[in-house]
Structure formats: structure tokens, C-alpha cells
Amino acid sequence: MTTRIQTQPRTPAKESRTSNVLFQHSRKLLFGGSVTLLVIFFLIIYLSPMGYMAVTSVKSQGQIASGTILPLSPEQYTYEGTAYDVYNVPTDEGVKQWALVEGLRNISTFIDPAAPEAGLIAWEGRWRALEPVLAPDIQWSNFNEAYQRANLPRLMLNTLAIAVFGVIGTLLSCVLVAYGFTRFPIPDKNILFLILLSTIILPRQVTLVPTYAFFAAIGWTGTWLPLIVPHFFANAYNVFLLRQYFMTLPRELDEAAMIDGAGPIRILVSVIIPQAIPVLVAVGLFHFVFAWNDYFEPLIYLLNAPELQPISVGIQQFNAVYDREPAMLQAVSILALIPPLVLFLLSQRVFMRGVVVTGVDK
Amino acid sequence: MATIARPAFHMKRQRVLWGWVFLSPWIIGFLIFYLVPMVFSLIFTFTNFDLTRPNEIAFIGLRNWSQLLRDPNVGISLRNTLGYAIVALPLTVGIPVLIATMLNTKSLWGKQILRTLFYLPYMIPGVAAAYIWAGYLSPDSGWLNLALERLGIVAPNWLFDAKWIYGGLFMISLWGIGNSVLITLAGLQSVPTELYEAAKVDGANPFLTFRKITLPMISPVIFYNLVLTTIGVFRFFDIPFMLKGSSGDPANSTLFYNIFLYRVAFPQQNMGYGATLAWLLFIISMVVTLILFLSARRWVYYAGGERDE
């Protein structure tokens, strides 16, 4: 379509057409640019809480109280072994950055850090009205402190263990069930599949009381088992995602393997699974992120077992203790969101495709 | 569904059997974690079951159900949940359509990155999000109030004022729209371009095109998002609980239905009444879902007619 632009314009008619195309092209570019700016504007507002988190996490208590947006501290100058705050001081020769050595009501003594050999300078005026010179002062140590105080190594290890066992259970069970739904002539298969999908609609609080009573009766409360074992019994989302993918795999390969005498399990392991790696990765990621972020079930099942709690519950208890220290809370939040966020950024293509398949195909 | 070669009858029976074997994890799970608990839950509603004294369980008839009608907290928590839903649902279903439409602009720069950035907050663990927002909305050092004050607006104490806390909760809920944006965007991309070209030939303006072509074509996606966010409202617990526990502060405004259910079933250990509340939730959620699906016939448009199944 655009080849016309590349040819040399010879006739006036062609020339005007070229400039017309060019005009439309630049108009399109301008439109795209302004929409992009608008989107970026919304994004900045949308993500600004993350900016707040990042900036607050590296502030000291004093910096938070001072109300500046960035982590700034008054600049200091050490003169003869003592540190003095630096102020913007208006003088006859313009504003000077001087360190306040002694502040009195109407006359104060300063030292000029640029020329300390000149000695102390007397200045007439109210020093309290002066503006301190602020310099970036980032408290990286907050992260280390939060890491230690919240006992993050233990929380992360707990979360990792719960998540990994859950991923194994989800993958095993959902692959089997999806395989059953796509490749075997089960009577009333569609009705069964509809029942499976309808479990999505059921709020989990509905089954909560008897399920909790059941786990309490068999002595599983206060252990990880209620958070892991149910995932060995498949769930609707992931079965759906796997089924959609398995349906696109050609049956000829199955049938060829069948003729070679392979049984159903053999076909699953050596024909289906090798073709389905991307969707398996997506399901594994979904479950990992779900388990990392899950809050309600760990809350009720591990209420009295703090040494087994995952990060979500652990941070909530950390908040109860350190709720007067916003920097600690934001630092611990950053540390908690790094694993799922990094995992997502590394695998966003597979991840987002999985989301789209479950959403659009239904 | 493609037909498989069926060599012999016993062979088919064997394959049916294998099918049941593969489905068995889900069937067993469905019985243990859905069907049996539902039945037990219903039985519990007629008992005074208390987990700390399981041996003293006794049938008390309809006393739990009549308490349900008399308990003022049931009304408060239902009203809170409904009030939250009425604003949160249009926001969390509508705004993704706007964002996805912007992201679907053909000449947009850096589409991939922008899309990923809108998705990002969805990945943040709920607890972290709750505390990020608690700080962001705080009256003394939070950015939102700093910005509002700079604009000369007297900013409220969002999360501690019963009049404003829903505003805070709506903002937090908007951080969960990443999935809806992504799905809506995929829906927009699957609208056939011929339709837009035809509309252009007919001289339709962009707004008319959006209303008459885009919206009907993506209505299945909107419906899906609506169903999922409605289910999200029925499950609504994590964010208010992280911020306020089961206290319902300020002034019972965060006493949402599931917070109340939790309070009854766990801190108060009244499992019989808790099960009754759970059954009421089940009934309400089934009725609402049914209404949603029935209404879908009027406004959801499936382009392909029958879908392959």
C-alpha cells in the first residue's frame, strides 16, 4: 500500500498524493503520540502508590515526619570536630550556604564551608526563618532491618514450600483431568464440565465452616496440609486452560502412538505433555503467584502456628507491631512483592497469554 | 468434536473407564471439598455446633435462621457489601474498557510496555497492596493528600473516616483490574476490522462506532469480567480485614458480609450460626449469578452463534 511513497514523484498529481499521504502519516503519528502521552499520564497516577512505597521505604522516621517527598536530610558541615547544619543565608553578595555554629535571637554565627579559614562570620537576622540546605540521604539499611525484624527468611521459605508443593499438586491433577476431558468418550462429559466450571462461582466462604471442622477433626489445622493437599484435586481455572490447549493438539499423533501399542498414560507422558510445555508453565506460574499472595486460608489454618505462616500473614502481624513505622512497613512490602513481580516480568508473554485464553474462550 | 476410530466395543468401554480414572482427582475433590461440605454446612445450620465443644453439638431447629432475621449485624453487613458492590462493580468493569480502548489505539507507542505496566499492580500481594495504600492515603505523609492540599482541597482522613473509607477501598480495588484490562484488550483485538471499515464507509463517527460495533462485539468479555468481579465482591474480605481486622471500624463501615461471617465462625467459634450465614451467602450468590446469566441473553452478543463444543 505504501509503495507509492517510495517511487520518485514525477507528475504534479502524484506529488500532491505523496504529500497527502505524508500529511496523513504525520497526523497519525501526532495522534499516536498524544494518546501515548495520555496513557502515560494515567499510568503515572495509577502507579504512584508504588512510587510512594519506594520513596518511603528508604526514609528515616525523622524524614517521614519532616514531610518532604524525597528522602532528604539537612546538609551538615563539620568544623573543628562538631557537625553544624547548613542554611541558605541571604547576604549582600547573594544567598550563601553557610553552616550555623551558634544561633541567637537576632544575631548568629556562621562558618562558610567554602572558606573555613576565614573564620566565624556574624550575621544579623533571625536564623529560624532561614531555609536549611537539604541533600539526598537514603536509608538503604531499612531493607536489612525490615528483613531481620520481620524474619523474612523464614516467611519466604514457608511461602516457597507451600507454593512449590501446591504447584506440583495442581499440575499433576489438572493435567490428568484435562486429559480425561479432551481425549476420552466419557458419557455426559459436557454436563460434568459445566459442573466443574460452576465451582468457580461458589464463594469459598460457603464451604468454609465444614471444611475447617473437617481439617480440625483430622488434626490438620496448624499444619501446611490444608493449604497443599486440596490442590491435588484439580481446580476449574487450570483445567479449563489446559483443556483449551489440549484440544488444539492434533489427534493424529495420539492415534499413531496408540497403533504402536502405547497406553493412555504413555500417550499423556510422551505425546501430550511434550507439546504442552508453554501452558504447563503458565499453570505453574498462576498457582505459584496465587499461593504467594493467598491470605485467607493461611490466616485461618495457621493462626496458632506463627512459625509456619507464609509471608502474607506474617506481614500482617508485622504491621500490627510496627504500624507507627511506615518506612519499615513499605520496605517489607517491597521485599514481599519482589518474587511474584520478578517472576511475572520474566514470563509475561506466557503468563498474559494464559490469562487471555481463560477470559476470551469462555 | 472429532470422532475417534472405534475398533471394538470392549475397547471403547476400556477408554470410558480410563476417562473416569483421569477425571477421578476432580470428582473426588468435588465430593470432599464442595458437595459434602455443602450438605454438612446445611446440617450445621440446624445445630449449635461449637468447635471448642464439639461433643455438645445438638439440634436446635430453626433457631440459627431466626437469629439471622433478628441480628442487626446481618442487615449492616449486607448493606455494606451491597453499597460497596454498587459502586465497585461499574468502576472495575467499566474502567478496564476505557484503558483497553486506549491501549488498542493503532498508532500507540510502546504498546507492550504500557500493557505490562497496567497489569503490574495485579501481581502485587494483597497484603503489600493494602499497606502501600494505607501509607499512600495517610493524612500526614500520604501522597494523595499532599497533592490534594497543594490544589487547595481539604483532604479527608480516608481510611479512618466512615464517610470516606469506601473511597479508599474503591481506589484499592482499582489496583486489581489488570486481568480485566488484558482480557478486554484481547477482546478488542479480535473485533474484525471489516466491521470498522464498513462503519467508516457509512460515515459513522467514532462514538457511534464504539457504541454500535465495539461494545456489542466485546460484550462477552465484559460479561465474563462482570461475573468474575461479582464473585470477587461475594468473596470480599482480604483488604478490609488487613486494614481493620474484624472490628468493622470506623463505625461498622467495614463490617462486610465475610468479615462478619469470619467474626462469628472464628473469634466467636459459633460454627452453627457461621454455617447459616454461609448458606445465606450461597443462596444470594446463586440468585445474583442466575440473574446475571439470564440478563446476558438480552445484552451479550455471541458473534459466532453456536460455539464449538
mmCIF file of C-alpha atoms in Angstrom, chain B:
data_model
loop_
_atom_site.group_PDB
_atom_site.id
_atom_site.type_symbol
_atom_site.label_atom_id
_atom_site.label_comp_id
_atom_site.label_asym_id
_atom_site.label_seq_id
_atom_site.Cartn_x
_atom_site.Cartn_y
_atom_site.Cartn_z
ATOM 1 C CA MET B 1 -15.753 -32.826 18.496
ATOM 2 C CA ALA B 2 -13.762 -35.036 16.153
ATOM 3 C CA THR B 3 -14.651 -38.701 16.283
ATOM 4 C CA ILE B 4 -12.032 -41.243 17.235
ATOM 5 C CA ALA B 5 -11.659 -44.541 15.449
ATOM 6 C CA ARG B 6 -13.619 -47.093 17.476
ATOM 7 C CA PRO B 7 -12.186 -50.511 16.644
ATOM 8 C CA ALA B 8 -14.230 -52.613 19.028
ATOM 9 C CA PHE B 9 -16.895 -52.287 21.684
ATOM 10 C CA HIS B 10 -14.805 -53.540 24.614
ATOM 11 C CA MET B 11 -12.056 -51.175 23.528
ATOM 12 C CA LYS B 12 -14.458 -48.257 23.868
ATOM 13 C CA ARG B 13 -15.587 -49.413 27.271
ATOM 14 C CA GLN B 14 -11.993 -49.556 28.330
ATOM 15 C CA ARG B 15 -11.452 -45.990 27.159
ATOM 16 C CA VAL B 16 -14.503 -44.800 29.076
ATOM 17 C CA LEU B 17 -13.034 -46.458 32.147
ATOM 18 C CA TRP B 18 -9.706 -44.719 31.603
ATOM 19 C CA GLY B 19 -11.579 -41.455 31.245
ATOM 20 C CA TRP B 20 -13.154 -41.878 34.668
ATOM 21 C CA VAL B 21 -9.727 -42.699 36.091
ATOM 22 C CA PHE B 22 -8.335 -39.416 34.752
ATOM 23 C CA LEU B 23 -11.314 -37.422 35.979
ATOM 24 C CA SER B 24 -11.168 -39.043 39.416
ATOM 25 C CA PRO B 25 -8.960 -36.408 41.098
ATOM 26 C CA TRP B 26 -11.548 -33.767 40.295
ATOM 27 C CA ILE B 27 -14.563 -35.960 41.108
ATOM 28 C CA ILE B 28 -13.094 -36.930 44.493
ATOM 29 C CA GLY B 29 -12.128 -33.302 45.134
ATOM 30 C CA PHE B 30 -15.596 -32.118 44.140
ATOM 31 C CA LEU B 31 -17.171 -34.517 46.632
ATOM 32 C CA ILE B 32 -14.746 -33.785 49.505
ATOM 33 C CA PHE B 33 -14.381 -30.047 49.081
ATOM 34 C CA TYR B 34 -17.709 -28.974 47.572
ATOM 35 C CA LEU B 35 -20.644 -31.363 47.760
ATOM 36 C CA VAL B 36 -20.131 -32.944 51.185
ATOM 37 C CA PRO B 37 -19.225 -29.605 52.867
ATOM 38 C CA MET B 38 -22.329 -28.023 51.370
ATOM 39 C CA VAL B 39 -24.502 -30.768 52.832
ATOM 40 C CA PHE B 40 -22.748 -30.621 56.206
ATOM 41 C CA SER B 41 -22.985 -26.853 56.158
ATOM 42 C CA LEU B 42 -26.747 -27.158 55.739
ATOM 43 C CA ILE B 43 -26.922 -29.657 58.624
ATOM 44 C CA PHE B 44 -24.822 -27.352 60.825
ATOM 45 C CA THR B 45 -27.322 -24.553 60.311
ATOM 46 C CA PHE B 46 -29.766 -26.514 62.462
ATOM 47 C CA THR B 47 -27.242 -27.099 65.274
ATOM 48 C CA ASN B 48 -25.404 -25.149 67.952
ATOM 49 C CA PHE B 49 -22.061 -26.585 66.755
ATOM 50 C CA ASP B 50 -19.102 -25.031 68.583
ATOM 51 C CA LEU B 51 -15.639 -26.203 67.626
ATOM 52 C CA THR B 52 -14.310 -25.830 71.166
ATOM 53 C CA ARG B 53 -17.087 -28.107 72.500
ATOM 54 C CA PRO B 54 -17.721 -30.489 69.580
ATOM 55 C CA ASN B 55 -19.314 -33.129 71.810
ATOM 56 C CA GLU B 56 -22.094 -30.833 72.986
ATOM 57 C CA ILE B 57 -23.492 -30.456 69.476
ATOM 58 C CA ALA B 58 -27.282 -30.526 69.497
ATOM 59 C CA PHE B 59 -30.091 -29.825 67.060
ATOM 60 C CA ILE B 60 -31.723 -26.508 67.783
ATOM 61 C CA GLY B 61 -34.193 -26.400 64.920
ATOM 62 C CA LEU B 62 -34.517 -23.125 63.087
ATOM 63 C CA ARG B 63 -33.034 -21.000 65.853
ATOM 64 C CA ASN B 64 -29.987 -20.009 63.751
ATOM 65 C CA TRP B 65 -32.217 -18.995 60.866
ATOM 66 C CA SER B 66 -34.495 -16.914 63.079
ATOM 67 C CA GLN B 67 -31.439 -15.294 64.665
ATOM 68 C CA LEU B 68 -30.358 -14.397 61.134
ATOM 69 C CA LEU B 69 -33.526 -12.374 60.689
ATOM 70 C CA ARG B 70 -33.181 -10.606 64.035
ATOM 71 C CA ASP B 71 -29.424 -9.931 64.065
ATOM 72 C CA PRO B 72 -28.810 -6.242 63.180
ATOM 73 C CA ASN B 73 -25.265 -7.112 62.018
ATOM 74 C CA VAL B 74 -26.675 -9.208 59.165
ATOM 75 C CA GLY B 75 -28.511 -6.182 57.823
ATOM 76 C CA ILE B 76 -25.499 -3.900 58.349
ATOM 77 C CA SER B 77 -23.070 -6.273 56.652
ATOM 78 C CA LEU B 78 -25.397 -6.952 53.729
ATOM 79 C CA ARG B 79 -25.997 -3.233 53.265
ATOM 80 C CA ASN B 80 -22.255 -2.502 53.400
ATOM 81 C CA THR B 81 -21.481 -5.222 50.870
ATOM 82 C CA LEU B 82 -24.266 -4.097 48.544
ATOM 83 C CA GLY B 83 -23.255 -0.439 48.859
ATOM 84 C CA TYR B 84 -19.675 -1.327 48.041
ATOM 85 C CA ALA B 85 -20.738 -3.504 45.095
ATOM 86 C CA ILE B 86 -22.981 -0.870 43.522
ATOM 87 C CA VAL B 87 -20.039 1.477 43.003
ATOM 88 C CA ALA B 88 -17.157 -1.013 42.753
ATOM 89 C CA LEU B 89 -18.728 -3.149 40.013
ATOM 90 C CA PRO B 90 -19.276 -0.388 37.411
ATOM 91 C CA LEU B 91 -15.821 1.011 38.215
ATOM 92 C CA THR B 92 -13.906 -2.243 37.969
ATOM 93 C CA VAL B 93 -15.789 -3.374 34.866
ATOM 94 C CA GLY B 94 -16.026 -0.008 33.088
ATOM 95 C CA ILE B 95 -12.560 1.443 33.617
ATOM 96 C CA PRO B 96 -10.822 -1.593 32.060
ATOM 97 C CA VAL B 97 -12.879 -0.961 28.892
ATOM 98 C CA LEU B 98 -11.601 2.633 28.769
ATOM 99 C CA ILE B 99 -7.988 1.645 29.430
ATOM 100 C CA ALA B 100 -8.124 -1.232 26.948
ATOM 101 C CA THR B 101 -9.608 1.082 24.298
ATOM 102 C CA MET B 102 -6.712 3.486 24.789
ATOM 103 C CA LEU B 103 -4.204 0.638 24.689
ATOM 104 C CA ASN B 104 -5.821 -0.634 21.493
ATOM 105 C CA THR B 105 -5.105 2.615 19.607
ATOM 106 C CA LYS B 106 -3.311 1.538 16.462
ATOM 107 C CA SER B 107 -0.608 4.174 16.497
ATOM 108 C CA LEU B 108 0.159 3.897 20.225
ATOM 109 C CA TRP B 109 3.846 3.813 21.083
ATOM 110 C CA GLY B 110 5.345 1.141 23.333
ATOM 111 C CA LYS B 111 2.135 -0.885 23.487
ATOM 112 C CA GLN B 112 3.756 -3.925 25.115
ATOM 113 C CA ILE B 113 5.398 -1.977 27.916
ATOM 114 C CA LEU B 114 2.300 0.100 28.678
ATOM 115 C CA ARG B 115 0.169 -3.039 28.790
ATOM 116 C CA THR B 116 2.598 -4.728 31.175
ATOM 117 C CA LEU B 117 2.686 -1.651 33.421
ATOM 118 C CA PHE B 118 -1.117 -1.609 33.736
ATOM 119 C CA TYR B 119 -1.002 -5.282 34.678
ATOM 120 C CA LEU B 120 1.764 -4.852 37.254
ATOM 121 C CA PRO B 121 -0.282 -3.927 40.385
ATOM 122 C CA TYR B 122 -2.360 -7.077 39.877
ATOM 123 C CA MET B 123 0.752 -9.095 40.692
ATOM 124 C CA ILE B 124 1.363 -7.338 43.999
ATOM 125 C CA PRO B 125 0.394 -9.471 47.014
ATOM 126 C CA GLY B 126 -2.802 -8.214 48.659
ATOM 127 C CA VAL B 127 -1.093 -7.514 51.983
ATOM 128 C CA ALA B 128 1.598 -5.429 50.351
ATOM 129 C CA ALA B 129 -1.033 -3.545 48.329
ATOM 130 C CA ALA B 130 -3.101 -2.903 51.462
ATOM 131 C CA TYR B 131 -0.159 -1.371 53.301
ATOM 132 C CA ILE B 132 1.122 0.568 50.311
ATOM 133 C CA TRP B 133 -2.312 2.183 50.054
ATOM 134 C CA ALA B 134 -2.631 2.657 53.811
ATOM 135 C CA GLY B 135 0.520 4.784 53.594
ATOM 136 C CA TYR B 136 -0.418 6.479 50.324
ATOM 137 C CA LEU B 137 -3.786 7.552 51.782
ATOM 138 C CA SER B 138 -2.464 8.556 55.200
ATOM 139 C CA PRO B 139 -3.399 12.126 56.149
ATOM 140 C CA ASP B 140 0.065 13.325 57.223
ATOM 141 C CA SER B 141 2.576 11.808 54.801
ATOM 142 C CA GLY B 142 0.466 10.183 52.049
ATOM 143 C CA TRP B 143 0.950 11.459 48.522
ATOM 144 C CA LEU B 144 -2.721 11.727 47.662
ATOM 145 C CA ASN B 145 -3.451 14.187 50.468
ATOM 146 C CA LEU B 146 -0.240 16.128 49.789
ATOM 147 C CA ALA B 147 -1.396 16.540 46.195
ATOM 148 C CA LEU B 148 -4.944 17.488 47.182
ATOM 149 C CA GLU B 149 -3.687 20.050 49.700
ATOM 150 C CA ARG B 150 -1.472 21.594 47.046
ATOM 151 C CA LEU B 151 -4.598 22.004 44.933
ATOM 152 C CA GLY B 152 -6.249 23.741 47.881
ATOM 153 C CA ILE B 153 -8.597 20.883 48.693
ATOM 154 C CA VAL B 154 -9.113 19.904 52.326
ATOM 155 C CA ALA B 155 -8.319 16.189 52.164
ATOM 156 C CA PRO B 156 -10.106 13.632 54.324
ATOM 157 C CA ASN B 157 -8.571 11.007 56.575
ATOM 158 C CA TRP B 158 -9.514 8.331 54.080
ATOM 159 C CA LEU B 159 -9.206 5.092 55.987
ATOM 160 C CA PHE B 160 -10.344 6.354 59.396
ATOM 161 C CA ASP B 161 -13.483 8.226 58.454
ATOM 162 C CA ALA B 162 -16.673 6.237 57.878
ATOM 163 C CA LYS B 163 -17.718 8.759 55.204
ATOM 164 C CA TRP B 164 -14.543 8.340 53.144
ATOM 165 C CA ILE B 165 -13.284 4.808 53.691
ATOM 166 C CA TYR B 166 -15.259 3.445 50.729
ATOM 167 C CA GLY B 167 -13.467 5.939 48.518
ATOM 168 C CA GLY B 168 -10.205 4.449 49.747
ATOM 169 C CA LEU B 169 -11.448 0.904 49.179
ATOM 170 C CA PHE B 170 -12.582 1.770 45.620
ATOM 171 C CA MET B 171 -9.128 3.120 44.827
ATOM 172 C CA ILE B 172 -7.519 -0.035 46.192
ATOM 173 C CA SER B 173 -9.936 -2.194 44.199
ATOM 174 C CA LEU B 174 -8.841 -0.426 41.003
ATOM 175 C CA TRP B 175 -5.406 -1.933 41.526
ATOM 176 C CA GLY B 176 -6.951 -5.309 40.793
ATOM 177 C CA ILE B 177 -8.197 -4.568 37.269
ATOM 178 C CA GLY B 178 -5.077 -5.832 35.457
ATOM 179 C CA ASN B 179 -6.716 -9.093 34.413
ATOM 180 C CA SER B 180 -9.843 -7.371 33.128
ATOM 181 C CA VAL B 181 -7.764 -4.889 31.101
ATOM 182 C CA LEU B 182 -5.813 -7.710 29.495
ATOM 183 C CA ILE B 183 -8.912 -9.747 28.632
ATOM 184 C CA THR B 184 -10.805 -6.711 27.331
ATOM 185 C CA LEU B 185 -7.821 -5.756 25.191
ATOM 186 C CA ALA B 186 -7.740 -9.239 23.680
ATOM 187 C CA GLY B 187 -11.467 -8.920 23.020
ATOM 188 C CA LEU B 188 -10.955 -5.580 21.250
ATOM 189 C CA GLN B 189 -8.193 -7.014 19.123
ATOM 190 C CA SER B 190 -10.436 -9.837 17.951
ATOM 191 C CA VAL B 191 -13.113 -7.499 16.540
ATOM 192 C CA PRO B 192 -12.932 -7.968 12.732
ATOM 193 C CA THR B 193 -11.535 -4.836 11.051
ATOM 194 C CA GLU B 194 -14.059 -5.178 8.196
ATOM 195 C CA LEU B 195 -16.771 -4.038 10.601
ATOM 196 C CA TYR B 196 -14.898 -0.815 11.315
ATOM 197 C CA GLU B 197 -14.210 -0.252 7.633
ATOM 198 C CA ALA B 198 -17.888 -0.720 6.823
ATOM 199 C CA ALA B 199 -18.839 1.775 9.537
ATOM 200 C CA LYS B 200 -16.341 4.273 8.132
ATOM 201 C CA VAL B 201 -17.837 3.920 4.653
ATOM 202 C CA ASP B 202 -21.267 4.565 6.155
ATOM 203 C CA GLY B 203 -19.863 7.738 7.732
ATOM 204 C CA ALA B 204 -20.310 6.726 11.382
ATOM 205 C CA ASN B 205 -18.444 8.855 13.911
ATOM 206 C CA PRO B 206 -16.063 7.217 16.407
ATOM 207 C CA PHE B 207 -18.563 7.314 19.297
ATOM 208 C CA LEU B 208 -21.299 5.713 17.265
ATOM 209 C CA THR B 209 -18.841 3.075 16.041
ATOM 210 C CA PHE B 210 -17.836 2.343 19.628
ATOM 211 C CA ARG B 211 -21.426 2.050 20.785
ATOM 212 C CA LYS B 212 -22.802 0.117 17.857
ATOM 213 C CA ILE B 213 -19.843 -2.105 16.943
ATOM 214 C CA THR B 214 -17.177 -2.268 19.621
ATOM 215 C CA LEU B 215 -19.405 -2.648 22.675
ATOM 216 C CA PRO B 216 -21.623 -5.423 21.264
ATOM 217 C CA MET B 217 -18.590 -7.257 19.886
ATOM 218 C CA ILE B 218 -16.787 -7.241 23.240
ATOM 219 C CA SER B 219 -19.932 -7.828 25.303
ATOM 220 C CA PRO B 220 -18.984 -11.486 26.016
ATOM 221 C CA VAL B 221 -15.703 -10.271 27.506
ATOM 222 C CA ILE B 222 -17.464 -7.593 29.543
ATOM 223 C CA PHE B 223 -19.878 -10.240 30.761
ATOM 224 C CA TYR B 224 -17.015 -12.506 31.798
ATOM 225 C CA ASN B 225 -15.349 -9.650 33.707
ATOM 226 C CA LEU B 226 -18.672 -8.748 35.300
ATOM 227 C CA VAL B 227 -19.203 -12.326 36.503
ATOM 228 C CA LEU B 228 -15.688 -12.564 37.914
ATOM 229 C CA THR B 229 -15.812 -9.194 39.687
ATOM 230 C CA THR B 230 -19.238 -10.051 41.106
ATOM 231 C CA ILE B 231 -17.754 -13.245 42.531
ATOM 232 C CA GLY B 232 -14.929 -11.084 43.863
ATOM 233 C CA VAL B 233 -17.472 -8.962 45.749
ATOM 234 C CA PHE B 234 -19.030 -12.092 47.267
ATOM 235 C CA ARG B 235 -15.554 -13.082 48.469
ATOM 236 C CA PHE B 236 -14.554 -9.565 49.553
ATOM 237 C CA PHE B 237 -12.534 -9.994 52.751
ATOM 238 C CA ASP B 238 -8.768 -9.619 52.438
ATOM 239 C CA ILE B 239 -8.310 -5.851 52.033
ATOM 240 C CA PRO B 240 -10.764 -4.668 54.740
ATOM 241 C CA PHE B 241 -9.513 -7.388 57.083
ATOM 242 C CA MET B 242 -5.871 -6.440 56.574
ATOM 243 C CA LEU B 243 -6.670 -2.804 57.262
ATOM 244 C CA LYS B 244 -9.218 -3.145 60.063
ATOM 245 C CA GLY B 245 -9.303 -6.765 61.223
ATOM 246 C CA SER B 246 -12.808 -7.964 62.050
ATOM 247 C CA SER B 247 -13.520 -4.795 64.055
ATOM 248 C CA GLY B 248 -15.693 -3.172 61.385
ATOM 249 C CA ASP B 249 -14.095 0.207 62.170
ATOM 250 C CA PRO B 250 -14.817 3.007 61.611
ATOM 251 C CA ALA B 251 -18.450 2.907 62.786
ATOM 252 C CA ASN B 252 -19.183 -0.576 61.358
ATOM 253 C CA SER B 253 -18.417 0.675 57.840
ATOM 254 C CA THR B 254 -16.001 -2.199 57.130
ATOM 255 C CA LEU B 255 -18.282 -4.843 58.572
ATOM 256 C CA PHE B 256 -18.655 -6.565 55.189
ATOM 257 C CA TYR B 257 -20.529 -9.827 54.980
ATOM 258 C CA ASN B 258 -17.468 -12.073 55.021
ATOM 259 C CA ILE B 259 -15.846 -10.080 57.810
ATOM 260 C CA PHE B 260 -18.964 -10.689 59.874
ATOM 261 C CA LEU B 261 -19.003 -14.379 58.900
ATOM 262 C CA TYR B 262 -15.366 -14.690 59.971
ATOM 263 C CA ARG B 263 -16.085 -12.930 63.263
ATOM 264 C CA VAL B 264 -18.915 -15.344 64.057
ATOM 265 C CA ALA B 265 -17.177 -18.531 62.934
ATOM 266 C CA PHE B 266 -13.642 -17.915 64.238
ATOM 267 C CA PRO B 267 -13.170 -15.395 67.048
ATOM 268 C CA GLN B 268 -16.628 -16.344 68.407
ATOM 269 C CA GLN B 269 -16.334 -20.028 67.359
ATOM 270 C CA ASN B 270 -20.069 -20.157 66.663
ATOM 271 C CA MET B 271 -19.899 -22.602 63.755
ATOM 272 C CA GLY B 272 -23.627 -23.318 63.634
ATOM 273 C CA TYR B 273 -24.528 -19.679 63.097
ATOM 274 C CA GLY B 274 -21.465 -19.254 60.836
ATOM 275 C CA ALA B 275 -22.735 -22.068 58.603
ATOM 276 C CA THR B 276 -26.129 -20.353 58.468
ATOM 277 C CA LEU B 277 -24.504 -17.123 57.332
ATOM 278 C CA ALA B 278 -22.539 -19.114 54.752
ATOM 279 C CA TRP B 279 -25.724 -20.688 53.409
ATOM 280 C CA LEU B 280 -27.376 -17.301 53.112
ATOM 281 C CA LEU B 281 -24.317 -16.148 51.150
ATOM 282 C CA PHE B 282 -24.663 -19.224 48.927
ATOM 283 C CA ILE B 283 -28.326 -18.508 48.235
ATOM 284 C CA ILE B 284 -27.676 -14.829 47.485
ATOM 285 C CA SER B 285 -24.717 -15.550 45.217
ATOM 286 C CA MET B 286 -26.677 -18.189 43.294
ATOM 287 C CA VAL B 287 -29.623 -15.829 42.788
ATOM 288 C CA VAL B 288 -27.372 -12.977 41.638
ATOM 289 C CA THR B 289 -25.414 -15.235 39.275
ATOM 290 C CA LEU B 290 -28.660 -16.593 37.868
ATOM 291 C CA ILE B 291 -29.923 -13.045 37.256
ATOM 292 C CA LEU B 292 -26.622 -12.169 35.585
ATOM 293 C CA PHE B 293 -26.783 -15.158 33.266
ATOM 294 C CA LEU B 294 -30.444 -14.557 32.442
ATOM 295 C CA SER B 295 -29.763 -10.883 31.720
ATOM 296 C CA ALA B 296 -26.880 -11.944 29.471
ATOM 297 C CA ARG B 297 -29.376 -13.185 26.881
ATOM 298 C CA ARG B 298 -30.530 -9.602 26.422
ATOM 299 C CA TRP B 299 -27.232 -7.819 26.089
ATOM 300 C CA VAL B 300 -24.400 -10.284 25.412
ATOM 301 C CA TYR B 301 -23.802 -10.883 21.742
ATOM 302 C CA TYR B 302 -22.043 -14.047 20.583
ATOM 303 C CA ALA B 303 -20.765 -13.377 17.084
ATOM 304 C CA GLY B 304 -20.206 -16.993 16.115
ATOM 305 C CA GLY B 305 -23.685 -18.091 17.190
ATOM 306 C CA GLU B 306 -23.165 -21.622 18.469
ATOM 307 C CA ARG B 307 -19.676 -22.226 19.733
ATOM 308 C CA ASP B 308 -17.843 -25.454 19.011
ATOM 309 C CA GLU B 309 -18.314 -27.848 21.876
#
